[in-house]
CSV table of C-alpha atoms in Angstrom, one decimal:
chain,number,residue,atom,x,y,z
A,1,MET,CA,-256.4,209.0,-26.5
A,2,ASN,CA,-256.4,205.4,-27.6
A,3,LEU,CA,-253.5,203.0,-26.8
A,4,ILE,CA,-252.8,200.5,-29.6
A,5,ASP,CA,-250.2,197.9,-30.6
A,6,CYS,CA,-248.3,199.5,-33.5
A,7,ASP,CA,-247.3,197.6,-36.6
A,8,THR,CA,-245.4,198.5,-39.7
A,9,SER,CA,-248.3,200.7,-40.9
A,10,HIS,CA,-247.2,203.1,-38.1
A,11,ALA,CA,-243.6,203.1,-39.2
A,12,GLN,CA,-243.6,206.4,-40.9
A,13,ALA,CA,-245.2,208.2,-37.9
A,14,ILE,CA,-242.7,206.5,-35.5
A,15,LEU,CA,-239.9,207.4,-37.9
A,16,ALA,CA,-240.9,211.1,-37.8
A,17,ILE,CA,-240.8,211.1,-34.0
A,18,PHE,CA,-237.5,209.3,-33.9
A,19,ASN,CA,-235.9,211.7,-36.4
A,20,GLU,CA,-237.2,214.8,-34.6
A,21,VAL,CA,-235.7,213.5,-31.4
A,22,ILE,CA,-232.4,212.7,-33.1
A,23,ALA,CA,-232.2,216.2,-34.6
A,24,ASN,CA,-233.2,218.2,-31.6
A,25,SER,CA,-232.4,216.4,-28.4
A,26,THR,CA,-230.0,214.1,-26.5
A,27,ALA,CA,-232.7,211.5,-25.9
A,28,LEU,CA,-231.0,209.4,-28.6
A,29,TYR,CA,-227.3,209.6,-29.1
A,30,GLU,CA,-227.6,209.3,-32.8
A,31,TYR,CA,-226.4,211.9,-35.4
A,32,GLN,CA,-228.2,211.0,-38.6
A,33,PRO,CA,-231.9,210.6,-39.3
A,34,ARG,CA,-233.1,207.0,-39.5
A,35,SER,CA,-234.5,205.6,-42.8
A,36,MET,CA,-237.5,203.4,-43.6
A,37,VAL,CA,-235.0,200.6,-44.1
A,38,VAL,CA,-233.8,201.0,-40.5
A,39,MET,CA,-237.5,201.1,-39.4
A,40,ALA,CA,-238.2,197.8,-41.2
A,41,ALA,CA,-235.3,196.1,-39.4
A,42,TRP,CA,-236.4,197.7,-36.1
A,43,PHE,CA,-240.0,196.3,-36.4
A,44,GLU,CA,-238.6,192.9,-37.5
A,45,THR,CA,-236.4,192.8,-34.3
A,46,LYS,CA,-239.5,193.7,-32.2
A,47,ARG,CA,-241.5,191.0,-33.9
A,48,GLN,CA,-238.9,188.3,-33.5
A,49,GLY,CA,-238.4,189.0,-29.8
A,50,ALA,CA,-242.2,189.4,-29.2
A,51,TYR,CA,-241.4,193.0,-27.9
A,52,PRO,CA,-244.3,195.4,-27.9
A,53,VAL,CA,-244.5,198.7,-29.6
A,54,LEU,CA,-247.4,200.6,-27.9
A,55,GLY,CA,-248.7,203.7,-29.6
A,56,ALA,CA,-251.0,206.5,-28.4
A,57,LEU,CA,-253.4,207.9,-31.0
A,58,ASP,CA,-255.5,211.0,-30.7
A,59,GLN,CA,-259.1,211.2,-31.8
A,60,ASP,CA,-258.0,211.9,-35.4
A,61,GLY,CA,-255.7,208.8,-35.5
A,62,THR,CA,-252.5,210.8,-35.2
A,63,LEU,CA,-249.7,208.9,-33.5
A,64,MET,CA,-248.8,211.2,-30.5
A,65,GLY,CA,-246.1,208.9,-29.1
A,66,PHE,CA,-245.0,205.4,-28.6
A,67,ALA,CA,-243.2,203.1,-26.1
A,68,SER,CA,-241.3,199.9,-26.6
A,69,TYR,CA,-238.7,197.6,-25.1
A,70,GLY,CA,-236.2,195.2,-26.2
A,71,GLN,CA,-233.3,193.0,-25.2
A,72,PHE,CA,-231.0,194.5,-22.6
A,73,ARG,CA,-228.0,192.4,-23.3
A,74,VAL,CA,-227.5,189.4,-25.6
A,75,PHE,CA,-226.4,186.9,-22.9
A,76,PRO,CA,-229.0,184.3,-21.7
A,77,GLY,CA,-228.7,185.4,-18.0
A,78,TYR,CA,-230.3,188.7,-19.0
A,79,LYS,CA,-233.4,187.1,-20.4
A,80,PHE,CA,-235.7,188.6,-17.7
A,81,THR,CA,-234.4,192.2,-18.2
A,82,VAL,CA,-235.5,194.6,-20.9
A,83,GLU,CA,-234.5,198.1,-21.8
A,84,HIS,CA,-237.4,200.4,-22.6
A,85,SER,CA,-237.9,203.6,-24.5
A,86,VAL,CA,-240.7,206.2,-24.5
A,87,TYR,CA,-241.0,208.9,-27.1
A,88,VAL,CA,-243.6,211.6,-27.5
A,89,ALA,CA,-244.1,213.8,-30.5
A,90,ALA,CA,-243.1,217.4,-29.9
A,91,ALA,CA,-246.6,218.8,-30.2
A,92,PHE,CA,-247.8,216.5,-27.4
A,93,ARG,CA,-245.0,216.8,-24.8
A,94,GLY,CA,-246.0,218.0,-21.4
A,95,SER,CA,-249.5,216.6,-21.6
A,96,GLY,CA,-249.0,213.5,-19.4
A,97,LEU,CA,-248.7,211.2,-22.4
A,98,GLY,CA,-245.2,210.0,-21.5
A,99,ARG,CA,-246.6,208.8,-18.2
A,100,ARG,CA,-249.5,206.9,-19.8
A,101,LEU,CA,-247.1,205.2,-22.2
A,102,LEU,CA,-244.6,204.3,-19.5
A,103,GLU,CA,-247.3,202.9,-17.3
A,104,ALA,CA,-248.6,200.8,-20.2
A,105,ILE,CA,-245.2,199.5,-21.2
A,106,ILE,CA,-244.5,198.5,-17.5
A,107,GLN,CA,-247.8,196.6,-17.5
A,108,ARG,CA,-246.9,194.8,-20.7
A,109,ALA,CA,-243.5,193.8,-19.3
A,110,ARG,CA,-245.2,192.4,-16.2
A,111,SER,CA,-247.6,190.4,-18.4
A,112,GLN,CA,-244.6,189.0,-20.3
A,113,ASP,CA,-243.0,187.9,-17.0
A,114,TYR,CA,-240.0,190.2,-17.2
A,115,HIS,CA,-238.4,191.0,-13.9
A,116,THR,CA,-236.3,194.1,-14.5
A,117,MET,CA,-236.8,197.2,-16.7
A,118,ILE,CA,-233.9,199.5,-17.5
A,119,GLY,CA,-234.2,203.0,-18.6
A,120,VAL,CA,-231.0,204.6,-20.1
A,121,ILE,CA,-231.5,208.3,-20.0
A,122,ASP,CA,-229.4,211.4,-20.7
A,123,SER,CA,-228.5,212.6,-17.2
A,124,ALA,CA,-229.5,216.2,-18.1
A,125,ASN,CA,-233.1,215.0,-19.0
A,126,ALA,CA,-234.5,215.9,-15.6
A,127,ALA,CA,-238.1,215.5,-16.7
A,128,SER,CA,-237.7,211.9,-17.9
A,129,ILE,CA,-235.7,211.0,-14.8
A,130,ALA,CA,-238.4,212.5,-12.5
A,131,LEU,CA,-241.1,210.7,-14.4
A,132,HIS,CA,-239.4,207.4,-14.0
A,133,GLN,CA,-238.8,208.0,-10.3
A,134,ARG,CA,-242.5,208.8,-9.8
A,135,LEU,CA,-243.3,205.4,-11.3
A,136,GLY,CA,-241.0,203.6,-8.9
A,137,PHE,CA,-237.7,203.5,-10.9
A,138,THR,CA,-234.5,204.0,-8.9
A,139,ARG,CA,-231.2,205.3,-10.0
A,140,ALA,CA,-228.9,202.3,-10.6
A,141,GLY,CA,-225.9,204.3,-11.8
A,142,GLU,CA,-224.4,206.9,-14.0
A,143,LEU,CA,-221.8,206.7,-16.7
A,144,ARG,CA,-219.9,210.0,-17.0
A,145,GLN,CA,-219.0,211.3,-20.5
A,146,ALA,CA,-220.3,208.1,-22.1
A,147,GLY,CA,-221.8,209.9,-25.1
A,148,PHE,CA,-220.9,212.8,-27.4
A,149,LYS,CA,-223.4,214.9,-29.3
A,150,PHE,CA,-223.9,218.6,-30.1
A,151,ASN,CA,-220.2,219.1,-29.5
A,152,ARG,CA,-220.3,218.1,-25.8
A,153,TRP,CA,-219.8,215.1,-23.6
A,154,LEU,CA,-222.9,213.5,-22.2
A,155,ASP,CA,-223.5,211.6,-19.0
A,156,VAL,CA,-226.0,208.8,-19.1
A,157,SER,CA,-228.1,207.6,-16.1
A,158,PHE,CA,-229.4,204.1,-15.6
A,159,LEU,CA,-232.8,203.8,-13.9
A,160,GLN,CA,-234.2,200.4,-12.9
A,161,LEU,CA,-237.6,199.1,-11.9
A,162,LEU,CA,-237.9,195.6,-10.3
A,163,LEU,CA,-241.2,193.9,-11.3
A,164,ASP,CA,-242.9,191.3,-9.2
A,165,THR,CA,-242.5,188.7,-11.9
A,166,PRO,CA,-241.6,186.0,-12.6
A,167,ASP,CA,-242.2,184.1,-9.4
A,168,SER,CA,-240.2,181.1,-10.3
A,169,PRO,CA,-237.9,181.7,-13.3
A,170,SER,CA,-236.4,178.8,-15.1
A,171,ASN,CA,-232.6,178.7,-15.4
A,172,PRO,CA,-231.7,176.4,-18.3
A,173,GLN,CA,-228.0,175.9,-18.9
A,174,GLU,CA,-228.1,178.0,-22.1
A,175,ARG,CA,-224.8,178.9,-23.7
A,176,SER,CA,-224.3,182.2,-25.4
A,177,THR,CA,-222.4,182.5,-28.6
A,178,SER,CA,-222.0,186.2,-28.1
A,179,MET,CA,-218.6,187.7,-27.4
A,180,LEU,CA,-217.8,191.1,-26.1
């Protein structure tokens, strides 16, 4: 396995993973498949925020899975917190790939001086929750019946990892133009 920084040349493979997850699981609370237009916007958001998209390739160059993170909330006070995602193609699940990707994305967050990583996971996804806990994440809360998919209400768990960075964050008096 080879870990790489993905770019738009990997968009079709990432799209296939996203769409399989959307169709067959509650890992994403989406109903409709994503399009290449959506993927182009997704990659542009990652580029603008300097957010990584790490991919795992097999010996034949097939994308087996990917991990990324992005902005947690739009307000400036959250600038040291990111929400991450890890997705593994169906054929490669259960092989330890999710762990490798999660470890890599944690290391990337440290290198970019983020302080908190948030995982938002369907509460019934015991495997993902256990993986996060093995890597030091702790449960930070649960929202009951926050989602609806496959004709049922879904609970969502928040898991949090505190990183040892940054040592001395700056706190400029930024103003947010965002409104709730």
